[in-house]
Coordinates of C-alpha atoms in Angstrom, one line a residue:
M1458 CA -27.8 22.7 -3.7
T1459 CA -25.9 20.1 -5.8
A1460 CA -23.7 17.4 -4.4
K1461 CA -20.5 19.2 -5.4
Q1462 CA -21.7 22.5 -3.9
D1463 CA -22.6 20.8 -0.7
M1464 CA -19.2 19.1 -0.6
V1465 CA -17.5 22.5 -1.2
Q1466 CA -19.4 24.1 1.6
K1467 CA -18.5 21.3 4.1
I1468 CA -14.8 21.6 3.3
K1469 CA -14.9 25.4 3.5
D1470 CA -16.3 25.0 7.0
L1471 CA -13.4 22.7 7.9
Q1472 CA -10.9 25.2 6.5
Q1473 CA -12.0 27.7 9.0
K1474 CA -11.2 25.2 11.8
N1475 CA -7.9 24.0 10.4
D1476 CA -5.8 25.4 7.6
F1477 CA -4.0 22.1 7.3
I1478 CA -6.3 20.8 4.6
E1479 CA -6.2 23.8 2.3
S1480 CA -4.0 22.1 -0.3
I1481 CA -6.2 19.0 -0.2
F1482 CA -9.3 21.1 -0.6
R1483 CA -7.9 22.7 -3.8
A1484 CA -7.0 19.3 -5.2
L1485 CA -10.5 18.0 -4.6
T1486 CA -12.3 21.0 -6.0
S1487 CA -10.0 21.3 -9.1
G1488 CA -11.9 18.4 -10.7
G1489 CA -8.8 17.0 -12.5
I1490 CA -7.0 15.2 -9.7
G1491 CA -9.8 14.9 -7.1
P1492 CA -10.3 11.2 -7.7
Q1493 CA -6.6 10.6 -7.4
V1494 CA -6.5 12.3 -4.0
L1495 CA -9.4 10.2 -2.9
D1496 CA -7.7 7.0 -3.9
R1497 CA -4.6 8.1 -1.9
L1498 CA -6.6 8.9 1.1
R1499 CA -8.4 5.6 0.8
N1500 CA -5.1 3.7 0.7
G1501 CA -4.1 5.3 4.0
E1502 CA -1.6 8.0 2.9
S1503 CA -1.3 10.8 5.4
Y1504 CA -2.7 14.2 4.8
Q1505 CA 0.7 15.8 5.2
S1506 CA 2.2 13.4 2.6
I1507 CA -0.5 14.4 0.1
A1508 CA -0.2 18.1 0.8
D1509 CA 3.6 17.8 0.4
S1510 CA 3.2 16.1 -3.0
L1511 CA 0.9 18.8 -4.1
G1512 CA 3.7 21.3 -3.6
E1513 CA 1.8 23.3 -0.9
A1514 CA 3.2 22.1 2.5
P1515 CA 1.0 23.0 5.4
L1516 CA 2.0 25.3 8.2
S1517 CA 4.7 23.7 10.3
D1518 CA 2.9 24.5 13.6
I1519 CA -0.2 22.4 12.7
P1520 CA 0.9 18.8 13.0
S1521 CA -2.5 17.1 12.5
L1522 CA -6.2 17.6 12.3
S1523 CA -8.2 17.9 15.5
P1524 CA -10.5 14.9 16.2
S1525 CA -13.6 16.8 15.3
S1526 CA -12.1 18.1 12.1
E1527 CA -10.9 14.5 11.3
R1528 CA -14.5 13.2 11.6
A1529 CA -15.9 16.0 9.6
L1530 CA -13.4 15.7 6.8
S1531 CA -14.0 11.9 6.7
K1532 CA -17.7 12.5 6.3
A1533 CA -17.2 15.1 3.6
L1534 CA -14.9 12.8 1.7
K1535 CA -17.3 9.9 2.0
D1536 CA -20.2 12.1 0.7
Y1537 CA -18.0 13.3 -2.1
D1538 CA -16.9 9.7 -2.9
L1539 CA -20.5 8.6 -3.2
D1540 CA -21.6 11.7 -5.1
V1541 CA -19.0 11.4 -7.9
A1542 CA -20.0 7.8 -8.3
R1543 CA -23.7 8.5 -8.9
E1544 CA -25.8 10.7 -11.1
R1545 CA -29.2 12.0 -10.2
D1546 CA -31.8 12.2 -12.8
P1547 CA -33.0 15.9 -12.7
D1548 CA -36.6 14.9 -13.4
S1549 CA -37.2 11.8 -11.4
G1550 CA -34.6 12.4 -8.7
I1551 CA -33.5 8.8 -9.0
I1552 CA -29.8 8.2 -8.3
E1553 CA -28.2 6.0 -10.9
R1554 CA -24.9 4.2 -10.7
K1555 CA -22.2 5.9 -12.6
Y1556 CA -19.4 3.4 -11.8
W1557 CA -19.6 -0.3 -11.0
T1558 CA -17.4 -0.6 -8.0
N1559 CA -16.7 1.1 -4.7
V1560 CA -13.1 -0.1 -4.6
T1561 CA -12.0 2.7 -6.9
F1562 CA -13.9 5.4 -8.8
D1563 CA -11.0 6.0 -11.2
K1564 CA -12.5 5.1 -14.6
T1565 CA -9.0 4.7 -16.0
V1566 CA -8.1 2.0 -13.5
I1567 CA -11.3 0.1 -14.0
E1568 CA -11.1 0.0 -17.8
H1569 CA -7.4 -0.9 -17.6
L1570 CA -8.1 -4.0 -15.5
L1571 CA -11.1 -4.9 -17.7
T1572 CA -9.0 -4.6 -20.8
L1573 CA -6.3 -6.9 -19.3
Y1574 CA -9.0 -9.5 -18.6
F1575 CA -10.5 -9.3 -22.1
T1576 CA -7.0 -9.5 -23.7
W1577 CA -5.5 -12.4 -21.9
V1578 CA -8.3 -14.4 -20.2
H1579 CA -11.6 -14.0 -22.2
P1580 CA -10.2 -15.5 -25.4
V1581 CA -9.5 -18.8 -23.6
H1582 CA -12.3 -18.8 -20.9
M1583 CA -15.2 -17.2 -22.7
L1584 CA -17.8 -17.1 -20.0
F1585 CA -20.1 -14.5 -21.5
S1586 CA -20.6 -12.3 -24.6
R1587 CA -18.1 -9.5 -24.7
P1588 CA -20.3 -7.2 -26.9
H1589 CA -23.3 -7.7 -24.7
F1590 CA -21.2 -7.0 -21.6
W1591 CA -19.7 -3.8 -22.9
A1592 CA -23.1 -2.5 -24.1
S1593 CA -24.5 -3.0 -20.6
F1594 CA -21.4 -1.6 -18.9
K1595 CA -21.5 1.6 -20.9
N1596 CA -25.3 2.0 -20.7
R1597 CA -25.3 1.2 -16.9
S1598 CA -27.7 -1.6 -17.6
D1599 CA -27.7 -4.7 -15.3
V1600 CA -28.9 -7.2 -17.9
Y1601 CA -25.4 -8.4 -19.0
C1602 CA -23.3 -6.5 -16.4
T1603 CA -23.5 -6.3 -12.6
S1604 CA -21.3 -4.8 -9.9
A1605 CA -20.4 -8.3 -8.7
L1606 CA -19.3 -9.3 -12.2
V1607 CA -17.3 -6.1 -12.7
N1608 CA -15.5 -6.5 -9.4
A1609 CA -14.7 -10.2 -10.1
L1610 CA -13.3 -9.2 -13.6
C1611 CA -11.2 -6.4 -12.0
A1612 CA -9.9 -8.9 -9.4
M1613 CA -8.7 -11.1 -12.3
G1614 CA -7.2 -8.2 -14.1
C1615 CA -5.1 -7.4 -11.0
L1616 CA -3.2 -10.7 -11.5
Y1617 CA -1.9 -9.2 -14.8
L1618 CA -0.6 -6.0 -13.2
D1619 CA 3.2 -6.0 -13.7
T1620 CA 4.2 -3.1 -11.5
A1621 CA 2.8 -1.9 -8.2
G1622 CA 1.0 1.4 -8.9
E1623 CA 1.5 1.2 -12.6
Y1624 CA -1.5 3.4 -13.2
Q1625 CA -1.5 7.1 -12.3
G1626 CA -2.9 8.2 -9.0
A1627 CA -2.2 5.0 -7.0
P1628 CA 1.5 4.8 -6.4
H1629 CA 1.3 2.6 -3.4
T1630 CA -1.2 0.1 -4.6
D1631 CA -0.4 -3.6 -4.0
P1632 CA -2.0 -5.7 -6.7
E1633 CA -2.7 -8.6 -4.3
A1634 CA -4.4 -6.2 -1.8
L1635 CA -6.3 -4.6 -4.7
R1636 CA -7.4 -8.1 -5.9
D1637 CA -8.7 -9.0 -2.5
K1638 CA -10.6 -5.8 -2.2
F1639 CA -12.4 -6.4 -5.5
M1640 CA -13.1 -10.0 -4.5
E1641 CA -14.5 -8.9 -1.1
E1642 CA -16.9 -6.5 -2.8
A1643 CA -17.9 -9.0 -5.5
R1644 CA -18.9 -11.5 -2.7
S1645 CA -20.8 -8.7 -0.8
Q1646 CA -22.8 -7.9 -4.0
I1647 CA -24.2 -11.4 -4.5
K1648 CA -27.4 -12.2 -2.7
P1649 CA -28.9 -15.7 -2.2
S1650 CA -31.9 -14.7 -4.3
Q1651 CA -29.5 -14.1 -7.2
Y1652 CA -27.8 -17.5 -7.2
Q1653 CA -30.0 -18.9 -10.1
K1654 CA -29.4 -15.9 -12.4
T1655 CA -27.2 -16.6 -15.4
I1656 CA -25.1 -13.5 -14.7
T1657 CA -24.3 -14.8 -11.2
V1658 CA -23.2 -18.1 -12.7
Q1659 CA -20.8 -16.2 -14.9
T1660 CA -19.6 -14.2 -11.8
F1661 CA -18.9 -17.4 -9.9
A1662 CA -16.9 -18.8 -12.8
V1663 CA -14.7 -15.7 -12.9
M1664 CA -14.2 -15.9 -9.1
F1665 CA -13.1 -19.5 -9.7
L1666 CA -10.4 -18.3 -12.0
V1667 CA -9.3 -15.7 -9.5
E1668 CA -9.1 -18.0 -6.5
M1669 CA -7.5 -20.9 -8.4
S1670 CA -4.8 -18.5 -9.8
S1671 CA -4.3 -17.2 -6.3
G1672 CA -3.5 -20.6 -4.9
R1673 CA -6.8 -21.1 -3.2
G1674 CA -8.0 -24.2 -5.0
S1675 CA -10.5 -25.5 -2.5
K1676 CA -12.4 -22.2 -2.5
A1677 CA -12.1 -22.1 -6.3
G1678 CA -13.5 -25.5 -6.7
S1679 CA -16.6 -24.5 -4.6
Y1680 CA -17.2 -21.6 -7.0
I1681 CA -17.0 -23.6 -10.2
R1682 CA -19.0 -26.5 -8.8
L1683 CA -21.8 -24.1 -7.8
A1684 CA -21.7 -22.4 -11.2
A1685 CA -21.7 -25.8 -13.1
E1686 CA -24.5 -27.2 -11.0
T1687 CA -26.7 -24.1 -11.5
L1688 CA -26.1 -24.0 -15.2
S1689 CA -26.8 -27.7 -15.6
K1690 CA -30.3 -27.1 -14.2
K1691 CA -30.9 -24.6 -17.1
P1692 CA -32.4 -21.8 -15.0
P1693 CA -34.8 -19.4 -16.8
S1694 CA -32.7 -16.7 -18.5
E1695 CA -33.5 -13.1 -19.5
Y1696 CA -30.7 -13.4 -22.1
N1697 CA -31.2 -13.7 -25.8
T1698 CA -30.2 -16.9 -27.6
E1699 CA -26.8 -15.7 -28.7
A1700 CA -25.7 -14.4 -25.3
M1701 CA -26.9 -17.6 -23.5
E1702 CA -25.1 -19.8 -26.0
V1703 CA -21.8 -18.1 -25.3
T1704 CA -22.2 -18.8 -21.6
R1705 CA -23.1 -22.4 -22.2
L1706 CA -20.3 -22.8 -24.8
G1707 CA -17.8 -21.0 -22.6
A1708 CA -17.9 -23.0 -20.3
I1709 CA -19.0 -23.3 -16.9
A1710 CA -19.0 -27.1 -17.2
E1711 CA -16.0 -26.9 -19.5
N1712 CA -14.0 -25.0 -16.9
H1713 CA -15.1 -27.6 -14.3
S1714 CA -13.9 -30.4 -16.6
A1715 CA -10.6 -28.6 -17.3
W1716 CA -10.0 -28.2 -13.6
A1717 CA -10.8 -31.8 -13.1
E1718 CA -8.1 -32.8 -15.5
F1719 CA -5.5 -31.4 -13.1
T1720 CA -7.1 -32.2 -9.8
Y1721 CA -8.3 -35.7 -10.8
L1722 CA -11.8 -34.9 -9.5
I1723 CA -14.8 -36.4 -11.3
P1724 CA -17.2 -33.9 -12.7
P1725 CA -20.8 -35.2 -12.5
K1726 CA -22.0 -36.8 -15.7
S1727 CA -25.0 -34.5 -15.6
Q1728 CA -22.5 -31.7 -16.3
T1729 CA -21.1 -33.2 -19.4
P1730 CA -20.4 -30.2 -21.7
P1731 CA -23.2 -30.2 -24.3
A1732 CA -22.6 -30.7 -28.0
L1733 CA -23.5 -27.2 -29.3
E1734 CA -24.5 -25.9 -32.7
I1735 CA -22.9 -22.4 -32.6
P1736 CA -25.2 -19.7 -34.1
I1737 CA -23.6 -18.2 -37.1
A1738 CA -24.1 -14.7 -35.6
L1739 CA -21.7 -15.5 -32.7
Y1740 CA -18.8 -15.8 -35.1
D1741 CA -19.0 -12.1 -35.7
E1742 CA -16.8 -11.8 -32.6
D1743 CA -14.0 -13.5 -34.6
S1744 CA -13.7 -10.3 -36.6
I1745 CA -13.0 -8.2 -33.4
P1746 CA -9.3 -7.4 -33.6
W1747 CA -7.0 -8.9 -31.0
Q1748 CA -4.4 -6.5 -29.7
A1749 CA -1.7 -7.2 -27.2
Y1750 CA -2.5 -5.0 -24.2
R1751 CA -0.2 -4.9 -21.1
Y1752 CA 0.6 -1.5 -19.8
L1753 CA -1.5 1.6 -19.2
G1754 CA -0.4 4.1 -21.7
G1755 CA 2.0 1.6 -23.4
E1756 CA 2.3 1.3 -27.1
P1757 CA -0.1 -1.3 -28.4
K1758 CA 1.1 -3.9 -30.9
D1759 CA -0.4 -4.3 -34.3
E1760 CA -4.0 -5.7 -34.4
E1761 CA -4.9 -8.9 -36.1
P1762 CA -8.2 -10.9 -36.4
G1763 CA -8.9 -12.4 -33.0
L1764 CA -10.6 -15.6 -34.0
V1765 CA -11.9 -15.7 -30.4
M1766 CA -15.2 -17.4 -31.0
T1767 CA -13.6 -20.1 -33.3
C1768 CA -10.9 -20.8 -30.7
S1769 CA -13.5 -20.9 -27.8
A1770 CA -15.8 -23.2 -29.8
H1771 CA -13.0 -25.7 -30.4
Y1772 CA -11.8 -25.4 -26.9
A1773 CA -15.2 -26.5 -25.7
M1774 CA -15.1 -29.5 -28.0
L1775 CA -11.6 -30.4 -26.7
V1776 CA -12.9 -30.2 -23.1
R1777 CA -15.7 -32.6 -23.9
I1778 CA -13.1 -35.2 -24.7
I1779 CA -11.1 -34.3 -21.5
H1780 CA -14.4 -34.8 -19.6
E1781 CA -14.7 -38.3 -21.0
T1782 CA -11.1 -39.0 -20.2
C1783 CA -11.5 -38.0 -16.5
H1784 CA -14.5 -40.2 -16.2
L1785 CA -12.7 -43.2 -17.8
Y1786 CA -9.6 -42.9 -15.7
Y1787 CA -10.9 -41.7 -12.3
D1788 CA -14.4 -43.0 -12.1
S1789 CA -14.0 -46.6 -13.4
H1790 CA -14.6 -49.8 -11.5
R1791 CA -11.6 -52.1 -11.0
E1792 CA -10.3 -53.8 -14.2
N1793 CA -12.9 -51.9 -16.4
I1794 CA -10.7 -49.8 -18.7
S1795 CA -10.0 -51.6 -22.0
A1796 CA -7.6 -50.9 -24.9
R1797 CA -10.6 -50.0 -27.0
D1798 CA -11.6 -47.3 -24.5
I1799 CA -8.2 -45.6 -24.5
L1800 CA -7.7 -45.8 -28.3
G1801 CA -11.2 -44.6 -28.8
L1802 CA -10.4 -41.5 -26.9
Y1803 CA -7.2 -41.1 -28.8
E1804 CA -9.1 -41.3 -32.1
K1805 CA -11.4 -38.5 -30.8
Y1806 CA -8.4 -36.3 -30.0
L1807 CA -7.0 -36.9 -33.5
N1808 CA -10.3 -36.1 -35.1
W1809 CA -10.6 -32.9 -33.1
K1810 CA -7.2 -31.8 -34.4
E1811 CA -8.0 -32.8 -38.0
D1812 CA -11.2 -30.8 -37.8
L1813 CA -9.6 -27.5 -36.7
P1814 CA -10.1 -24.7 -39.2
P1815 CA -6.9 -23.7 -41.1
D1816 CA -6.6 -20.4 -39.2
I1817 CA -6.0 -22.2 -35.9
R1818 CA -4.8 -25.6 -37.0
D1819 CA -1.0 -25.0 -37.2
A1820 CA 0.1 -23.5 -33.9
D1821 CA 3.5 -25.1 -34.5
E1822 CA 4.2 -22.7 -37.3
D1823 CA 6.1 -19.5 -36.4
T1824 CA 3.4 -17.4 -38.2
Q1825 CA 0.9 -18.2 -35.5
T1826 CA 1.2 -15.6 -32.8
L1827 CA -2.2 -15.4 -31.2
P1828 CA -1.7 -16.5 -27.6
H1829 CA -5.1 -18.1 -27.2
V1830 CA -4.4 -20.4 -30.2
M1831 CA -1.1 -21.4 -28.7
T1832 CA -2.8 -22.1 -25.4
L1833 CA -5.4 -24.3 -27.2
H1834 CA -2.7 -26.5 -28.6
I1835 CA -0.8 -26.6 -25.4
Q1836 CA -3.9 -28.0 -23.7
Y1837 CA -4.3 -30.5 -26.5
H1838 CA -0.7 -31.8 -26.1
T1839 CA -1.2 -32.0 -22.4
A1840 CA -4.4 -34.0 -22.7
L1841 CA -2.7 -36.6 -25.0
L1842 CA 0.2 -36.8 -22.5
L1843 CA -2.1 -37.5 -19.6
L1844 CA -4.0 -40.1 -21.7
F1845 CA -0.9 -42.2 -22.4
Q1846 CA 1.3 -41.5 -19.4
P1847 CA -0.2 -44.1 -17.1
L1848 CA 0.4 -46.9 -19.7
L1849 CA 4.2 -46.2 -19.4
Q1850 CA 4.1 -47.9 -16.0
V1851 CA 2.1 -50.9 -16.9
P1852 CA 4.3 -54.0 -16.4
D1853 CA 4.9 -56.6 -19.1
F1854 CA 3.7 -54.5 -22.1
P1855 CA 5.2 -55.8 -25.3
W1856 CA 8.3 -53.8 -26.2
Q1857 CA 6.9 -52.5 -29.5
T1858 CA 3.7 -51.3 -27.8
R1859 CA 5.6 -49.6 -25.1
Q1860 CA 7.8 -47.8 -27.6
H1861 CA 4.7 -46.6 -29.5
I1862 CA 3.2 -45.2 -26.3
K1863 CA 6.4 -43.6 -25.2
T1864 CA 6.9 -41.9 -28.6
L1865 CA 3.4 -40.4 -28.3
A1866 CA 3.7 -39.3 -24.6
I1867 CA 7.2 -37.8 -24.9
G1868 CA 6.6 -36.4 -28.4
N1869 CA 3.5 -34.5 -27.2
A1870 CA 5.3 -33.3 -24.1
W1871 CA 8.1 -31.8 -26.2
S1872 CA 5.6 -30.2 -28.6
G1873 CA 3.7 -28.6 -25.7
V1874 CA 6.9 -27.3 -24.1
E1875 CA 8.0 -25.9 -27.4
L1876 CA 4.7 -23.9 -27.6
V1877 CA 5.2 -22.7 -24.1
R1878 CA 8.7 -21.5 -25.1
R1879 CA 7.3 -19.6 -28.1
F1880 CA 4.6 -18.1 -25.9
R1881 CA 7.2 -16.9 -23.4
V1882 CA 9.3 -15.3 -26.2
L1883 CA 6.4 -13.4 -27.6
W1884 CA 4.4 -12.5 -24.5
T1885 CA 6.3 -13.7 -21.4
C1886 CA 4.7 -16.2 -19.0
R1887 CA 3.2 -13.3 -17.0
Y1888 CA 0.4 -13.2 -19.5
A1889 CA -0.5 -16.9 -19.8
P1890 CA -4.0 -17.9 -18.9
P1891 CA -4.5 -19.6 -15.5
L1892 CA -4.4 -23.3 -16.4
Q1893 CA -1.4 -23.0 -18.6
S1894 CA 1.0 -23.3 -15.7
F1895 CA -0.6 -26.6 -14.8
C1896 CA -0.1 -27.8 -18.4
L1897 CA 3.6 -26.7 -18.2
L1898 CA 4.0 -28.6 -14.9
H1899 CA 2.8 -31.9 -16.3
L1900 CA 4.6 -31.5 -19.7
C1901 CA 8.0 -30.9 -18.0
D1902 CA 7.4 -33.5 -15.3
A1903 CA 6.9 -36.2 -17.9
L1904 CA 10.1 -35.2 -19.7
V1905 CA 12.1 -35.4 -16.5
R1906 CA 10.5 -38.6 -15.4
Y1907 CA 10.6 -40.5 -18.7
G1908 CA 13.3 -38.7 -20.7
D1909 CA 16.4 -40.6 -21.9
S1910 CA 18.9 -37.8 -21.5
T1911 CA 19.9 -36.4 -18.1
E1912 CA 21.2 -33.3 -19.8
A1913 CA 17.9 -32.6 -21.5
S1914 CA 16.0 -33.3 -18.3
L1915 CA 18.1 -30.8 -16.4
E1916 CA 17.4 -28.1 -19.0
V1917 CA 13.7 -28.9 -18.9
T1918 CA 13.8 -28.6 -15.1
K1919 CA 15.5 -25.2 -15.3
F1920 CA 13.0 -24.1 -18.0
C1921 CA 10.0 -25.1 -15.9
M1922 CA 11.3 -23.5 -12.7
E1923 CA 12.1 -20.2 -14.5
N1924 CA 8.6 -20.1 -16.1
L1925 CA 6.8 -20.8 -12.8
Q1926 CA 9.0 -18.3 -11.0
E1927 CA 8.3 -15.6 -13.6
T1928 CA 4.6 -16.3 -13.3
A1929 CA 4.6 -16.3 -9.5
D1930 CA 6.9 -13.5 -8.5
G1931 CA 5.4 -10.6 -10.4
K1932 CA 3.8 -7.7 -8.6
G1933 CA 0.5 -9.2 -9.5
G1934 CA 1.1 -12.7 -10.6
F1935 CA -0.4 -16.1 -10.1
S1936 CA 0.7 -17.0 -6.6
V1937 CA -0.4 -20.6 -7.1
C1938 CA 2.8 -21.1 -9.1
G1939 CA 4.9 -20.7 -6.0
P1940 CA 3.9 -24.0 -4.4
L1941 CA 3.7 -25.6 -7.8
Q1942 CA 7.3 -24.7 -8.5
K1943 CA 8.5 -26.0 -5.1
A1944 CA 6.6 -29.3 -5.6
F1945 CA 8.1 -29.7 -9.1
F1946 CA 11.6 -29.1 -7.7
Q1947 CA 11.1 -31.8 -5.1
S1948 CA 9.7 -34.2 -7.7
A1949 CA 12.7 -33.6 -10.0
K1950 CA 15.0 -34.4 -7.1
D1951 CA 13.0 -37.6 -6.3
C1952 CA 13.5 -38.6 -9.9
G1953 CA 17.3 -38.5 -9.4
M1954 CA 18.0 -35.3 -11.1
P1955 CA 21.5 -34.1 -10.1
I1956 CA 20.3 -30.7 -9.0
T1957 CA 23.1 -28.1 -9.0
E1958 CA 23.8 -25.5 -6.4
N1959 CA 22.4 -22.8 -8.7
F1960 CA 18.9 -24.2 -8.6
P1961 CA 18.0 -22.7 -5.2
N1962 CA 18.3 -19.3 -6.9
L1963 CA 15.4 -20.2 -9.1
I1964 CA 13.1 -21.0 -6.2
S1965 CA 10.1 -18.7 -6.0
T1966 CA 10.1 -16.2 -3.1
S1967 CA 6.7 -17.5 -1.9
P1968 CA 6.6 -19.2 1.5
P1969 CA 8.1 -22.7 2.0
L1970 CA 6.0 -25.6 0.7
S1971 CA 3.7 -26.9 3.4
T1972 CA 0.8 -29.4 3.5
D1973 CA -1.7 -26.5 3.4
N1974 CA 0.2 -24.8 0.5
I1975 CA 0.0 -27.8 -1.8
L1976 CA -3.6 -28.7 -0.7
D1977 CA -4.6 -25.1 -1.5
A1978 CA -2.9 -25.2 -4.9
C1979 CA -3.9 -28.7 -6.1
T1980 CA -6.7 -29.8 -3.6
R1981 CA -4.5 -32.9 -3.0
L1982 CA -1.0 -33.6 -1.7
S1983 CA 0.6 -33.9 -5.1
Y1984 CA 0.1 -32.5 -8.6
T1985 CA 1.2 -35.7 -10.2
Q1986 CA -1.3 -38.0 -12.0
P1987 CA -2.5 -40.9 -9.8
V1988 CA -1.1 -43.5 -12.2
E1989 CA -1.5 -46.3 -9.7
Q1990 CA -5.3 -45.7 -9.6
V1991 CA -5.5 -45.8 -13.3
I1992 CA -3.4 -49.0 -13.6
A1993 CA -5.6 -50.7 -11.0
N1994 CA -8.6 -50.0 -13.2
L1995 CA -7.1 -51.5 -16.4
N1996 CA -8.5 -54.6 -17.8
P1997 CA -5.8 -57.4 -17.8
A1998 CA -6.5 -58.1 -21.5
I1999 CA -5.2 -54.7 -22.4
K2000 CA -1.7 -56.0 -22.9
Q2001 CA -2.9 -58.3 -25.6
D2002 CA -5.5 -56.1 -27.1
F2003 CA -3.6 -52.8 -27.3
E2004 CA -1.3 -53.8 -30.2
K2005 CA -4.2 -55.0 -32.4
G2006 CA -6.2 -51.9 -31.7
W2007 CA -3.2 -49.9 -32.5
R2008 CA -2.8 -51.4 -35.9
D2009 CA -6.5 -50.9 -36.6
L2010 CA -6.1 -47.2 -35.7
I2011 CA -3.1 -46.8 -38.0
E2012 CA -5.2 -48.2 -40.9
N2013 CA -7.9 -45.6 -40.2
H2014 CA -5.6 -42.6 -39.6
G2015 CA -2.4 -43.3 -41.3
S2016 CA 1.1 -42.6 -40.1
Q2017 CA 0.2 -39.6 -38.0
V2018 CA -1.0 -42.1 -35.3
D2019 CA 2.6 -43.3 -34.8
K2020 CA 4.5 -40.0 -34.5
P2021 CA 4.6 -36.9 -32.3
S2022 CA 2.0 -34.2 -33.1
S2023 CA 4.5 -31.5 -33.8
G2024 CA 6.3 -31.3 -37.1
K2025 CA 9.4 -30.7 -35.1
E2026 CA 10.0 -34.1 -33.6
Y2027 CA 12.1 -32.8 -30.8
M2028 CA 13.0 -29.2 -30.1
Q2029 CA 16.6 -28.1 -29.7
I2030 CA 17.3 -28.3 -25.9
S2031 CA 19.6 -25.2 -26.0
S2032 CA 16.7 -23.1 -27.3
L2033 CA 14.8 -23.5 -24.0
L2034 CA 16.9 -21.0 -22.1
N2035 CA 18.6 -19.0 -24.9
D2036 CA 15.6 -17.2 -26.4

């Protein structure tokens, strides 16, 4: 007797005891909507509600199942649930996995969530080879795909769901609850004996992104630290060279360093992102078209070359410099940071920008619409801002030197905000990658803190709060943006912004800001850069040495050293809110 025949017999037996489930029986055995009915039962919907929706209301004098029928139906459904998720080899009798998660067996839902991940997250945080993953996923091989990894990816995809129950068959699904179910299953699938496996390292890195985006920074930090430490030990891998290089390039250590940029933690020097020679074959992924994907069944936008590998490779190079910056500023002995150190890092950032391939070099141009290329440049402008921002508070700097530094800091902040504005116009903030909200926070904070115009600062404040609210208050959404928005609002008030009565309407609907909220979001009590710590570590001679070093740098790089990175020196303030 086959699994389906056995299931049918069990439900027929139940029918004889209770006609209440007749309509549900027909739905399960019809084949077409059986999985949808199972999902509704799993989500706690009543039998009567399901029967009513099927158009076959049960007899009015049978209000519920008897306890024995309830238990029997539950067992029949569980058996059916497992049987549709497995296939038995007719010769060997071995049961093979058909789907990769027990959270839902709806293939449409799983592939929808995975596609959201590969559209909006993977091009920025390339933690594994997409072609290798899909090959294993479709062939039910566990070399490049495991249940834990699939569950973690689906959890991340839940953060990009715009509407509760946007996929057919789950009208009452809460994206946050669904995310937590996937994360719970991902954790349950990882055994201590698997910690050293490369695919487990990749899974931990995805789980870091989920927890960080969900406002659980301390737990997120544990995942990425474990992933980075394991990868730095170079465990034996069953992967081929290309797949392994993607993992090393993408970034376990890079993600650790990028997170350190905003939490001011010091990533171990042993985890310095390696200088990699990217195998030519990996650039084949550049030719995979990128297509904006948001809604199940929605009309896709036109395809264009994704340039995903090129973008990821240069992101890894950028994060190497960010890693060095974090060590210089937050791991230095007192009075140890010299002008040469800071200007040397600035020169590395400039060289990185000059070396970008033409296809991804000009994110400031309106012709550039790939979101991951915009994000790459947003991170570049943020890194330059955080490099120079502490120097704006150094007392007794020569006036000309201070003006040079302010021009660079404020110019890069405006350039970054302009890119965020364009990203929002094209895609909305709901589809930004996880760390982009932290970039926006710092870019806008600098413009409010050091800007010369109160009017401009107010517009920037509104823009930042609207973006963070849009990102936090979606049905899925990055809940970390709720406390970040409230912390930014308080910071703007502390900077003397004449906040109007309309501003409270922009506050996220997340819970009031508390010590635990901000600690969970930032792992510390403030998102702002610890400028005092950096200043305390500056060499006293920096005031005299900086101007000379500055002139030497201009001789090597020309006038681009002394102007904002964007071709548009300052964006039109009115465009922030009117697009």
